[in-house]
């Protein structure tokens, strides 16, 4: 594609240009003649045809269970997203263009992912006016100020911060983590493991978050915010692989009820504070897990409103708890039960990994 054509179309799509005929031929071989006709018109500059092809591909993705969707349709959906985004971009509708491209990342195939990523980078820059990053924004997500522990205790579950606190370590070596916590199945707060993250400087700046991710609709692992965090070396413990990386953003008072997860977990608190209560995996029966298959890892107990007549075993159970401060990481061993409450507006990142190399691949 010539430089003039790229300028007219706002962004280049080299893979689409090379693979378009192959994709359309495959769609046609499976009876998608209407899609082929609309996609061809879209490539020639017909915006209404682009929308029509986009709708057709979307319908095919939802024609039945995901495993029954023909492999060509995710790629056809990615193609249609690029066509539709190009028209939005032409008209200066950058937010809409980003929304469509993000859906292409989420629902589309892998063939055109490079084109989608490239287009998103270009349109994101246009959306925020091409300005550079500004350090030290005036509008902070969480303002500095004295933390009123007495006020916090009034909203926490009974007995909070009165029993055994989670151990806190600084300068924890990988060897020490492996020996004292990973192999021992013992939670720990690592107090100085993320000071080098760009997120530690940037994510409390509302202006920065708006510029970089304000118009995005995809998980953090495939947005520009991913460049601001680092996978902790501790996630290499056990020789396993990272299974999932997730960002959690919410206001004060956001609660994650008592549950357990199957993997090793490091929860990194980037902005704000959270209260976390932990019960050992050995106490599972006393924590009244649901009987339903889909909820087996969730407790029936509402720690914010405990019915001691219905759940009498809970009263005397030992637990660990803590207030996870900004800049701290909490290691949660597999199947340890945990309850989480945001005490301020909060931004955190969790890393799941497994020490069994043969288990499932990383989720997205």
Short mmCIF file of the C-alpha atoms (twelve columns), coordinates in Angstrom:
data_MODEL
# 
_entry.id   MODEL 
# 
loop_
_atom_site.group_PDB 
_atom_site.id 
_atom_site.type_symbol 
_atom_site.label_atom_id 
_atom_site.label_alt_id 
_atom_site.label_comp_id 
_atom_site.label_asym_id 
_atom_site.label_seq_id 
_atom_site.Cartn_x 
_atom_site.Cartn_y 
_atom_site.Cartn_z 
_atom_site.pdbx_PDB_model_num 
ATOM 1   C CA . UNK A 1   0.000   0.000   0.000  1 
ATOM 2   C CA . UNK A 2   1.387   3.427   -0.947 1 
ATOM 3   C CA . UNK A 3   2.072   6.138   1.650  1 
ATOM 4   C CA . UNK A 4   -0.711  8.239   0.150  1 
ATOM 5   C CA . UNK A 5   -3.156  5.357   0.511  1 
ATOM 6   C CA . UNK A 6   -2.097  4.857   4.126  1 
ATOM 7   C CA . UNK A 7   -2.707  8.544   4.838  1 
ATOM 8   C CA . UNK A 8   -6.160  8.356   3.242  1 
ATOM 9   C CA . UNK A 9   -7.061  5.222   5.208  1 
ATOM 10  C CA . UNK A 10  -5.513  6.427   8.502  1 
ATOM 11  C CA . UNK A 11  -3.630  3.177   9.229  1 
ATOM 12  C CA . UNK A 12  -1.940  0.367   7.306  1 
ATOM 13  C CA . UNK A 13  -3.139  -3.249  7.309  1 
ATOM 14  C CA . UNK A 14  -0.355  -5.271  5.659  1 
ATOM 15  C CA . UNK A 15  -1.585  -8.681  6.814  1 
ATOM 16  C CA . UNK A 16  -5.157  -7.954  5.759  1 
ATOM 17  C CA . UNK A 17  -3.898  -6.744  2.378  1 
ATOM 18  C CA . UNK A 18  -1.970  -9.987  1.901  1 
ATOM 19  C CA . UNK A 19  -4.574  -12.386 3.305  1 
ATOM 20  C CA . UNK A 20  -7.865  -10.768 2.286  1 
ATOM 21  C CA . UNK A 21  -8.411  -12.924 -0.798 1 
ATOM 22  C CA . UNK A 22  -7.663  -16.095 1.144  1 
ATOM 23  C CA . UNK A 23  -10.073 -15.175 3.933  1 
ATOM 24  C CA . UNK A 24  -12.871 -14.310 1.511  1 
ATOM 25  C CA . UNK A 25  -12.309 -17.490 -0.462 1 
ATOM 26  C CA . UNK A 26  -12.565 -19.550 2.714  1 
ATOM 27  C CA . UNK A 27  -15.746 -17.739 3.785  1 
ATOM 28  C CA . UNK A 28  -17.228 -18.314 0.340  1 
ATOM 29  C CA . UNK A 29  -16.406 -22.023 0.476  1 
ATOM 30  C CA . UNK A 30  -18.555 -22.247 3.602  1 
ATOM 31  C CA . UNK A 31  -21.495 -20.474 2.040  1 
ATOM 32  C CA . UNK A 32  -20.826 -16.941 3.299  1 
ATOM 33  C CA . UNK A 33  -21.531 -15.312 -0.051 1 
ATOM 34  C CA . UNK A 34  -23.364 -12.312 1.423  1 
ATOM 35  C CA . UNK A 35  -20.434 -11.547 3.736  1 
ATOM 36  C CA . UNK A 36  -17.979 -11.760 0.816  1 
ATOM 37  C CA . UNK A 37  -20.053 -9.328  -1.220 1 
ATOM 38  C CA . UNK A 38  -20.339 -6.813  1.651  1 
ATOM 39  C CA . UNK A 39  -16.655 -7.121  2.640  1 
ATOM 40  C CA . UNK A 40  -15.602 -6.517  -0.954 1 
ATOM 41  C CA . UNK A 41  -17.746 -3.384  -1.115 1 
ATOM 42  C CA . UNK A 42  -16.355 -2.254  2.258  1 
ATOM 43  C CA . UNK A 43  -12.788 -2.547  0.966  1 
ATOM 44  C CA . UNK A 44  -13.837 -0.382  -1.985 1 
ATOM 45  C CA . UNK A 45  -15.073 2.387   0.327  1 
ATOM 46  C CA . UNK A 46  -18.709 1.547   1.205  1 
ATOM 47  C CA . UNK A 47  -19.219 2.232   4.919  1 
ATOM 48  C CA . UNK A 48  -22.729 0.747   5.023  1 
ATOM 49  C CA . UNK A 49  -21.431 -2.480  3.513  1 
ATOM 50  C CA . UNK A 50  -18.691 -2.527  6.169  1 
ATOM 51  C CA . UNK A 51  -21.305 -2.348  8.939  1 
ATOM 52  C CA . UNK A 52  -23.353 -5.079  7.253  1 
ATOM 53  C CA . UNK A 53  -20.350 -7.408  6.981  1 
ATOM 54  C CA . UNK A 54  -19.512 -6.680  10.610 1 
ATOM 55  C CA . UNK A 55  -23.012 -7.698  11.716 1 
ATOM 56  C CA . UNK A 56  -22.905 -10.868 9.602  1 
ATOM 57  C CA . UNK A 57  -19.597 -11.970 11.128 1 
ATOM 58  C CA . UNK A 58  -20.872 -11.181 14.649 1 
ATOM 59  C CA . UNK A 59  -23.941 -13.343 14.056 1 
ATOM 60  C CA . UNK A 60  -21.773 -16.225 12.904 1 
ATOM 61  C CA . UNK A 61  -19.683 -15.997 16.079 1 
ATOM 62  C CA . UNK A 62  -22.897 -16.386 18.070 1 
ATOM 63  C CA . UNK A 63  -24.520 -19.083 15.959 1 
ATOM 64  C CA . UNK A 64  -23.816 -21.756 18.586 1 
ATOM 65  C CA . UNK A 65  -21.239 -22.889 21.174 1 
ATOM 66  C CA . UNK A 66  -17.815 -21.370 20.549 1 
ATOM 67  C CA . UNK A 67  -16.233 -24.727 19.719 1 
ATOM 68  C CA . UNK A 68  -18.729 -25.185 16.872 1 
ATOM 69  C CA . UNK A 69  -17.915 -21.845 15.170 1 
ATOM 70  C CA . UNK A 70  -16.027 -22.388 11.916 1 
ATOM 71  C CA . UNK A 71  -12.380 -21.181 12.271 1 
ATOM 72  C CA . UNK A 72  -12.690 -18.745 9.358  1 
ATOM 73  C CA . UNK A 73  -15.339 -16.601 11.060 1 
ATOM 74  C CA . UNK A 74  -13.138 -15.125 13.825 1 
ATOM 75  C CA . UNK A 75  -10.730 -13.963 11.098 1 
ATOM 76  C CA . UNK A 76  -13.635 -12.633 9.047  1 
ATOM 77  C CA . UNK A 77  -14.799 -10.743 12.130 1 
ATOM 78  C CA . UNK A 78  -11.331 -9.208  12.572 1 
ATOM 79  C CA . UNK A 79  -11.405 -8.156  8.918  1 
ATOM 80  C CA . UNK A 80  -14.778 -6.477  9.373  1 
ATOM 81  C CA . UNK A 81  -13.561 -4.682  12.513 1 
ATOM 82  C CA . UNK A 82  -10.647 -3.194  10.582 1 
ATOM 83  C CA . UNK A 83  -12.972 -2.031  7.801  1 
ATOM 84  C CA . UNK A 84  -15.480 -0.435  10.208 1 
ATOM 85  C CA . UNK A 85  -12.734 1.166   12.307 1 
ATOM 86  C CA . UNK A 86  -11.220 2.718   9.201  1 
ATOM 87  C CA . UNK A 87  -14.471 4.580   8.454  1 
ATOM 88  C CA . UNK A 88  -14.828 5.724   12.076 1 
ATOM 89  C CA . UNK A 89  -11.242 6.951   12.006 1 
ATOM 90  C CA . UNK A 90  -11.828 8.771   8.715  1 
ATOM 91  C CA . UNK A 91  -14.729 10.644  10.341 1 
ATOM 92  C CA . UNK A 92  -12.726 11.509  13.469 1 
ATOM 93  C CA . UNK A 93  -14.715 9.041   15.614 1 
ATOM 94  C CA . UNK A 94  -11.675 7.677   17.408 1 
ATOM 95  C CA . UNK A 95  -13.478 6.302   20.457 1 
ATOM 96  C CA . UNK A 96  -15.798 4.272   18.260 1 
ATOM 97  C CA . UNK A 97  -12.854 3.074   16.188 1 
ATOM 98  C CA . UNK A 98  -11.055 1.891   19.330 1 
ATOM 99  C CA . UNK A 99  -14.180 0.145   20.600 1 
ATOM 100 C CA . UNK A 100 -14.533 -1.812  17.359 1 
ATOM 101 C CA . UNK A 101 -10.835 -2.722  17.225 1 
ATOM 102 C CA . UNK A 102 -10.887 -3.844  20.849 1 
ATOM 103 C CA . UNK A 103 -13.774 -6.179  20.063 1 
ATOM 104 C CA . UNK A 104 -11.654 -7.516  17.222 1 
ATOM 105 C CA . UNK A 105 -8.917  -8.352  19.737 1 
ATOM 106 C CA . UNK A 106 -11.379 -10.028 22.080 1 
ATOM 107 C CA . UNK A 107 -13.526 -11.968 19.613 1 
ATOM 108 C CA . UNK A 108 -11.449 -12.133 16.445 1 
ATOM 109 C CA . UNK A 109 -8.887  -14.661 15.249 1 
ATOM 110 C CA . UNK A 110 -5.112  -14.482 15.518 1 
ATOM 111 C CA . UNK A 111 -4.362  -13.947 11.825 1 
ATOM 112 C CA . UNK A 112 -5.012  -10.181 11.820 1 
ATOM 113 C CA . UNK A 113 -3.997  -9.449  15.409 1 
ATOM 114 C CA . UNK A 114 -0.877  -7.565  14.312 1 
ATOM 115 C CA . UNK A 115 -2.968  -5.238  12.141 1 
ATOM 116 C CA . UNK A 116 -5.411  -4.686  15.007 1 
ATOM 117 C CA . UNK A 117 -2.605  -3.882  17.470 1 
ATOM 118 C CA . UNK A 118 -0.942  -1.489  15.028 1 
ATOM 119 C CA . UNK A 119 -4.206  0.305   14.262 1 
ATOM 120 C CA . UNK A 120 -4.960  0.677   17.978 1 
ATOM 121 C CA . UNK A 121 -1.577  2.289   18.632 1 
ATOM 122 C CA . UNK A 122 -2.089  4.812   15.837 1 
ATOM 123 C CA . UNK A 123 -5.690  5.663   16.746 1 
ATOM 124 C CA . UNK A 124 -4.921  5.857   20.478 1 
ATOM 125 C CA . UNK A 125 -2.315  8.522   19.696 1 
ATOM 126 C CA . UNK A 126 -4.830  10.423  17.580 1 
ATOM 127 C CA . UNK A 127 -7.481  10.101  20.289 1 
ATOM 128 C CA . UNK A 128 -5.298  11.770  22.890 1 
ATOM 129 C CA . UNK A 129 -3.985  14.401  20.512 1 
ATOM 130 C CA . UNK A 130 -0.571  12.837  20.169 1 
ATOM 131 C CA . UNK A 131 0.610   14.419  23.412 1 
ATOM 132 C CA . UNK A 132 3.432   12.927  25.431 1 
ATOM 133 C CA . UNK A 133 3.146   11.548  28.928 1 
ATOM 134 C CA . UNK A 134 3.036   14.037  31.757 1 
ATOM 135 C CA . UNK A 135 4.406   13.026  35.137 1 
ATOM 136 C CA . UNK A 136 2.799   14.159  38.366 1 
ATOM 137 C CA . UNK A 137 -0.765  14.829  37.255 1 
ATOM 138 C CA . UNK A 138 -2.787  17.220  39.398 1 
ATOM 139 C CA . UNK A 139 -5.840  15.017  39.597 1 
ATOM 140 C CA . UNK A 140 -4.928  11.987  41.698 1 
ATOM 141 C CA . UNK A 141 -7.036  8.849   41.810 1 
ATOM 142 C CA . UNK A 142 -6.410  8.535   45.558 1 
ATOM 143 C CA . UNK A 143 -5.279  11.566  47.506 1 
ATOM 144 C CA . UNK A 144 -2.652  11.375  50.208 1 
ATOM 145 C CA . UNK A 145 -4.028  11.712  53.691 1 
ATOM 146 C CA . UNK A 146 -4.113  10.199  57.132 1 
ATOM 147 C CA . UNK A 147 -5.786  6.794   57.213 1 
ATOM 148 C CA . UNK A 148 -8.401  6.517   59.953 1 
ATOM 149 C CA . UNK A 149 -8.101  2.942   61.200 1 
ATOM 150 C CA . UNK A 150 -10.910 3.300   63.737 1 
ATOM 151 C CA . UNK A 151 -13.302 4.401   61.007 1 
ATOM 152 C CA . UNK A 152 -12.224 1.513   58.777 1 
ATOM 153 C CA . UNK A 153 -12.799 -1.050  61.536 1 
ATOM 154 C CA . UNK A 154 -16.449 -0.072  61.671 1 
ATOM 155 C CA . UNK A 155 -17.024 -1.374  58.137 1 
ATOM 156 C CA . UNK A 156 -14.849 -4.495  58.300 1 
ATOM 157 C CA . UNK A 157 -16.021 -7.987  59.311 1 
ATOM 158 C CA . UNK A 158 -16.006 -8.807  63.031 1 
ATOM 159 C CA . UNK A 159 -12.624 -9.577  64.626 1 
ATOM 160 C CA . UNK A 160 -10.754 -7.829  61.809 1 
ATOM 161 C CA . UNK A 161 -7.128  -6.933  62.609 1 
ATOM 162 C CA . UNK A 162 -7.408  -8.457  66.078 1 
ATOM 163 C CA . UNK A 163 -5.872  -11.865 65.380 1 
ATOM 164 C CA . UNK A 164 -2.714  -12.822 63.523 1 
ATOM 165 C CA . UNK A 165 -1.516  -10.436 60.820 1 
ATOM 166 C CA . UNK A 166 0.046   -11.611 57.577 1 
ATOM 167 C CA . UNK A 167 3.851   -11.583 57.822 1 
ATOM 168 C CA . UNK A 168 5.533   -8.701  56.015 1 
ATOM 169 C CA . UNK A 169 8.961   -9.026  54.401 1 
ATOM 170 C CA . UNK A 170 11.281  -6.629  52.597 1 
ATOM 171 C CA . UNK A 171 14.218  -7.620  50.435 1 
ATOM 172 C CA . UNK A 172 12.773  -11.127 50.120 1 
ATOM 173 C CA . UNK A 173 14.996  -13.213 47.869 1 
ATOM 174 C CA . UNK A 174 13.551  -15.714 45.420 1 
ATOM 175 C CA . UNK A 175 15.244  -18.480 47.414 1 
ATOM 176 C CA . UNK A 176 13.701  -17.197 50.647 1 
ATOM 177 C CA . UNK A 177 10.284  -16.913 49.042 1 
ATOM 178 C CA . UNK A 178 10.516  -20.452 47.681 1 
ATOM 179 C CA . UNK A 179 11.672  -21.944 50.986 1 
ATOM 180 C CA . UNK A 180 9.596   -19.992 53.511 1 
ATOM 181 C CA . UNK A 181 6.368   -19.344 51.631 1 
ATOM 182 C CA . UNK A 182 5.926   -21.141 48.296 1 
ATOM 183 C CA . UNK A 183 6.853   -24.622 49.533 1 
ATOM 184 C CA . UNK A 184 5.451   -24.004 53.006 1 
ATOM 185 C CA . UNK A 185 2.127   -22.722 51.669 1 
ATOM 186 C CA . UNK A 186 2.409   -19.604 53.809 1 
ATOM 187 C CA . UNK A 187 1.047   -16.152 52.797 1 
ATOM 188 C CA . UNK A 188 3.389   -13.180 52.917 1 
ATOM 189 C CA . UNK A 189 3.352   -9.465  52.123 1 
ATOM 190 C CA . UNK A 190 6.338   -8.340  50.044 1 
ATOM 191 C CA . UNK A 191 6.737   -4.669  50.843 1 
ATOM 192 C CA . UNK A 192 9.295   -3.567  48.252 1 
ATOM 193 C CA . UNK A 193 8.752   -5.647  45.128 1 
ATOM 194 C CA . UNK A 194 7.206   -3.118  42.747 1 
ATOM 195 C CA . UNK A 195 8.868   0.247   43.342 1 
ATOM 196 C CA . UNK A 196 10.486  -0.035  39.878 1 
ATOM 197 C CA . UNK A 197 7.144   -0.408  38.084 1 
ATOM 198 C CA . UNK A 198 6.135   2.582   35.930 1 
ATOM 199 C CA . UNK A 199 2.608   1.913   37.236 1 
ATOM 200 C CA . UNK A 200 3.752   2.905   40.719 1 
ATOM 201 C CA . UNK A 201 4.353   6.438   39.420 1 
ATOM 202 C CA . UNK A 202 1.657   6.706   36.766 1 
ATOM 203 C CA . UNK A 203 -1.537  4.916   37.792 1 
ATOM 204 C CA . UNK A 204 -2.532  7.404   40.472 1 
ATOM 205 C CA . UNK A 205 -2.686  10.114  37.790 1 
ATOM 206 C CA . UNK A 206 -6.241  10.284  36.418 1 
ATOM 207 C CA . UNK A 207 -5.124  12.292  33.386 1 
ATOM 208 C CA . UNK A 208 -2.622  9.573   32.475 1 
ATOM 209 C CA . UNK A 209 -5.198  6.784   32.822 1 
ATOM 210 C CA . UNK A 210 -7.624  8.702   30.626 1 
ATOM 211 C CA . UNK A 211 -5.014  9.322   27.943 1 
ATOM 212 C CA . UNK A 212 -3.701  5.781   27.818 1 
ATOM 213 C CA . UNK A 213 -6.752  3.636   28.543 1 
ATOM 214 C CA . UNK A 214 -9.802  5.832   28.939 1 
ATOM 215 C CA . UNK A 215 -11.344 4.745   25.628 1 
ATOM 216 C CA . UNK A 216 -10.333 1.084   25.799 1 
ATOM 217 C CA . UNK A 217 -12.658 -1.844  26.496 1 
ATOM 218 C CA . UNK A 218 -10.248 -4.763  26.847 1 
ATOM 219 C CA . UNK A 219 -8.410  -6.384  29.792 1 
ATOM 220 C CA . UNK A 220 -5.164  -4.819  30.988 1 
ATOM 221 C CA . UNK A 221 -3.002  -7.597  29.551 1 
ATOM 222 C CA . UNK A 222 -3.606  -6.324  25.989 1 
ATOM 223 C CA . UNK A 223 -3.794  -2.567  26.545 1 
ATOM 224 C CA . UNK A 224 -0.917  -0.035  26.828 1 
ATOM 225 C CA . UNK A 225 -1.183  -0.271  30.636 1 
ATOM 226 C CA . UNK A 226 0.482   -3.677  30.360 1 
ATOM 227 C CA . UNK A 227 3.750   -1.851  29.658 1 
ATOM 228 C CA . UNK A 228 3.555   -0.226  33.116 1 
ATOM 229 C CA . UNK A 229 3.774   -3.450  35.111 1 
ATOM 230 C CA . UNK A 230 6.365   -6.202  35.462 1 
ATOM 231 C CA . UNK A 231 5.785   -9.881  36.152 1 
ATOM 232 C CA . UNK A 232 7.345   -10.518 39.589 1 
ATOM 233 C CA . UNK A 233 10.294  -12.912 39.641 1 
ATOM 234 C CA . UNK A 234 8.448   -14.795 42.389 1 
ATOM 235 C CA . UNK A 235 6.058   -16.067 39.699 1 
ATOM 236 C CA . UNK A 236 8.932   -18.245 38.446 1 
ATOM 237 C CA . UNK A 237 8.861   -20.220 41.694 1 
ATOM 238 C CA . UNK A 238 8.127   -23.890 41.161 1 
ATOM 239 C CA . UNK A 239 9.136   -23.799 37.512 1 
ATOM 240 C CA . UNK A 240 5.587   -23.232 36.325 1 
ATOM 241 C CA . UNK A 241 4.059   -20.757 33.907 1 
ATOM 242 C CA . UNK A 242 1.970   -17.633 34.301 1 
ATOM 243 C CA . UNK A 243 -1.679  -18.582 33.795 1 
ATOM 244 C CA . UNK A 244 -3.506  -15.300 34.152 1 
ATOM 245 C CA . UNK A 245 -2.850  -11.601 34.605 1 
ATOM 246 C CA . UNK A 246 -5.776  -9.424  35.663 1 
ATOM 247 C CA . UNK A 247 -6.285  -5.824  36.747 1 
ATOM 248 C CA . UNK A 248 -8.893  -4.885  39.352 1 
ATOM 249 C CA . UNK A 249 -10.248 -1.343  39.495 1 
ATOM 250 C CA . UNK A 250 -13.058 -0.220  41.747 1 
ATOM 251 C CA . UNK A 251 -14.273 2.310   44.320 1 
ATOM 252 C CA . UNK A 252 -14.034 2.116   48.096 1 
ATOM 253 C CA . UNK A 253 -16.401 -0.499  49.478 1 
ATOM 254 C CA . UNK A 254 -15.980 -2.950  46.595 1 
ATOM 255 C CA . UNK A 255 -16.090 -6.467  48.087 1 
ATOM 256 C CA . UNK A 256 -14.938 -9.818  46.740 1 
ATOM 257 C CA . UNK A 257 -16.735 -12.452 48.874 1 
ATOM 258 C CA . UNK A 258 -14.924 -15.331 50.534 1 
ATOM 259 C CA . UNK A 259 -13.598 -17.792 47.930 1 
ATOM 260 C CA . UNK A 260 -10.479 -19.677 46.882 1 
ATOM 261 C CA . UNK A 261 -8.556  -19.987 43.603 1 
ATOM 262 C CA . UNK A 262 -6.678  -22.976 42.161 1 
ATOM 263 C CA . UNK A 263 -3.349  -21.283 41.434 1 
ATOM 264 C CA . UNK A 264 -0.543  -19.483 43.229 1 
ATOM 265 C CA . UNK A 265 -1.496  -15.821 43.347 1 
ATOM 266 C CA . UNK A 266 0.376   -12.566 43.864 1 
ATOM 267 C CA . UNK A 267 -1.910  -9.574  44.352 1 
ATOM 268 C CA . UNK A 268 -0.031  -6.320  43.719 1 
ATOM 269 C CA . UNK A 269 -1.616  -3.176  45.153 1 
ATOM 270 C CA . UNK A 270 -0.727  -0.352  42.754 1 
ATOM 271 C CA . UNK A 271 -3.073  2.398   43.979 1 
ATOM 272 C CA . UNK A 272 -5.038  2.632   47.231 1 
ATOM 273 C CA . UNK A 273 -5.569  0.150   50.055 1 
ATOM 274 C CA . UNK A 274 -7.411  -3.130  50.534 1 
ATOM 275 C CA . UNK A 275 -8.392  -5.206  53.548 1 
ATOM 276 C CA . UNK A 276 -7.788  -8.928  52.997 1 
ATOM 277 C CA . UNK A 277 -8.729  -11.857 55.226 1 
ATOM 278 C CA . UNK A 278 -7.220  -15.319 54.640 1 
ATOM 279 C CA . UNK A 279 -8.276  -18.767 55.873 1 
ATOM 280 C CA . UNK A 280 -6.090  -21.843 55.378 1 
ATOM 281 C CA . UNK A 281 -7.035  -24.339 52.691 1 
ATOM 282 C CA . UNK A 282 -7.262  -26.950 55.450 1 
ATOM 283 C CA . UNK A 283 -10.370 -25.184 56.815 1 
ATOM 284 C CA . UNK A 284 -12.470 -25.616 53.689 1 
ATOM 285 C CA . UNK A 285 -15.228 -27.737 55.275 1 
ATOM 286 C CA . UNK A 286 -15.637 -25.284 58.162 1 
ATOM 287 C CA . UNK A 287 -16.121 -22.434 55.663 1 
ATOM 288 C CA . UNK A 288 -19.302 -23.959 54.190 1 
ATOM 289 C CA . UNK A 289 -18.501 -24.070 50.472 1 
ATOM 290 C CA . UNK A 290 -21.439 -24.157 48.079 1 
ATOM 291 C CA . UNK A 291 -22.514 -27.586 46.864 1 
ATOM 292 C CA . UNK A 292 -23.151 -26.432 43.298 1 
ATOM 293 C CA . UNK A 293 -20.387 -27.322 40.844 1 
ATOM 294 C CA . UNK A 294 -20.069 -23.763 39.532 1 
ATOM 295 C CA . UNK A 295 -19.736 -22.316 43.056 1 
ATOM 296 C CA . UNK A 296 -17.660 -24.981 44.786 1 
ATOM 297 C CA . UNK A 297 -14.829 -22.491 45.402 1 
ATOM 298 C CA . UNK A 298 -17.138 -19.919 47.051 1 
ATOM 299 C CA . UNK A 299 -18.294 -19.861 50.656 1 
ATOM 300 C CA . UNK A 300 -21.937 -19.566 51.658 1 
ATOM 301 C CA . UNK A 301 -20.841 -17.286 54.500 1 
ATOM 302 C CA . UNK A 302 -21.252 -13.533 54.144 1 
ATOM 303 C CA . UNK A 303 -18.448 -12.219 56.342 1 
ATOM 304 C CA . UNK A 304 -20.087 -8.795  56.444 1 
ATOM 305 C CA . UNK A 305 -23.246 -10.271 57.959 1 
ATOM 306 C CA . UNK A 306 -22.447 -13.626 59.555 1 
ATOM 307 C CA . UNK A 307 -25.365 -15.833 60.543 1 
ATOM 308 C CA . UNK A 308 -23.787 -17.729 63.430 1 
ATOM 309 C CA . UNK A 309 -26.789 -20.018 63.858 1 
ATOM 310 C CA . UNK A 310 -26.528 -21.197 60.269 1 
ATOM 311 C CA . UNK A 311 -22.711 -21.269 60.236 1 
ATOM 312 C CA . UNK A 312 -21.609 -22.049 63.815 1 
ATOM 313 C CA . UNK A 313 -18.204 -23.497 62.881 1 
ATOM 314 C CA . UNK A 314 -16.970 -20.144 61.631 1 
ATOM 315 C CA . UNK A 315 -16.890 -18.335 64.965 1 
ATOM 316 C CA . UNK A 316 -13.689 -19.834 66.352 1 
ATOM 317 C CA . UNK A 317 -11.753 -20.332 63.143 1 
ATOM 318 C CA . UNK A 318 -8.269  -18.838 62.969 1 
ATOM 319 C CA . UNK A 319 -7.425  -16.512 60.119 1 
ATOM 320 C CA . UNK A 320 -4.756  -14.122 58.920 1 
ATOM 321 C CA . UNK A 321 -5.585  -10.620 57.749 1 
ATOM 322 C CA . UNK A 322 -3.957  -7.388  56.708 1 
ATOM 323 C CA . UNK A 323 -4.391  -3.987  55.153 1 
ATOM 324 C CA . UNK A 324 -2.532  -4.243  51.870 1 
ATOM 325 C CA . UNK A 325 -0.871  -0.877  51.342 1 
ATOM 326 C CA . UNK A 326 -0.030  0.861   48.096 1 
ATOM 327 C CA . UNK A 327 3.196   -0.605  46.704 1 
ATOM 328 C CA . UNK A 328 2.854   -3.957  48.479 1 
ATOM 329 C CA . UNK A 329 2.330   -7.473  47.080 1 
ATOM 330 C CA . UNK A 330 0.474   -10.277 48.832 1 
ATOM 331 C CA . UNK A 331 1.248   -13.921 48.084 1 
ATOM 332 C CA . UNK A 332 -1.845  -16.144 48.428 1 
ATOM 333 C CA . UNK A 333 -1.129  -19.910 48.196 1 
ATOM 334 C CA . UNK A 334 -3.438  -22.133 46.133 1 
ATOM 335 C CA . UNK A 335 -6.853  -22.844 47.648 1 
ATOM 336 C CA . UNK A 336 -6.398  -20.442 50.551 1 
ATOM 337 C CA . UNK A 337 -9.746  -18.764 51.128 1 
ATOM 338 C CA . UNK A 338 -9.746  -14.977 50.876 1 
ATOM 339 C CA . UNK A 339 -12.134 -12.089 51.338 1 
ATOM 340 C CA . UNK A 340 -11.204 -8.678  49.911 1 
ATOM 341 C CA . UNK A 341 -12.613 -5.201  50.564 1 
ATOM 342 C CA . UNK A 342 -11.352 -1.998  48.937 1 
ATOM 343 C CA . UNK A 343 -10.815 0.678   51.591 1 
ATOM 344 C CA . UNK A 344 -10.207 3.411   49.020 1 
ATOM 345 C CA . UNK A 345 -10.493 3.680   45.284 1 
ATOM 346 C CA . UNK A 346 -8.220  0.847   44.284 1 
ATOM 347 C CA . UNK A 347 -6.138  -0.378  41.353 1 
ATOM 348 C CA . UNK A 348 -4.435  -3.725  41.741 1 
ATOM 349 C CA . UNK A 349 -3.021  -6.476  39.548 1 
ATOM 350 C CA . UNK A 350 -3.105  -10.215 40.193 1 
ATOM 351 C CA . UNK A 351 -0.712  -12.805 38.795 1 
ATOM 352 C CA . UNK A 352 -1.759  -16.454 38.776 1 
ATOM 353 C CA . UNK A 353 0.746   -19.190 38.095 1 
ATOM 354 C CA . UNK A 354 0.929   -22.932 38.513 1 
ATOM 355 C CA . UNK A 355 3.914   -25.131 39.297 1 
ATOM 356 C CA . UNK A 356 2.556   -27.886 37.056 1 
ATOM 357 C CA . UNK A 357 3.910   -27.226 33.515 1 
ATOM 358 C CA . UNK A 358 1.320   -29.619 32.111 1 
ATOM 359 C CA . UNK A 359 -1.730  -27.622 33.203 1 
ATOM 360 C CA . UNK A 360 -3.840  -25.283 31.089 1 
ATOM 361 C CA . UNK A 361 -2.331  -22.446 29.053 1 
ATOM 362 C CA . UNK A 362 -2.376  -18.766 30.030 1 
ATOM 363 C CA . UNK A 363 -5.800  -17.152 29.890 1 
ATOM 364 C CA . UNK A 364 -6.443  -13.758 28.326 1 
# 
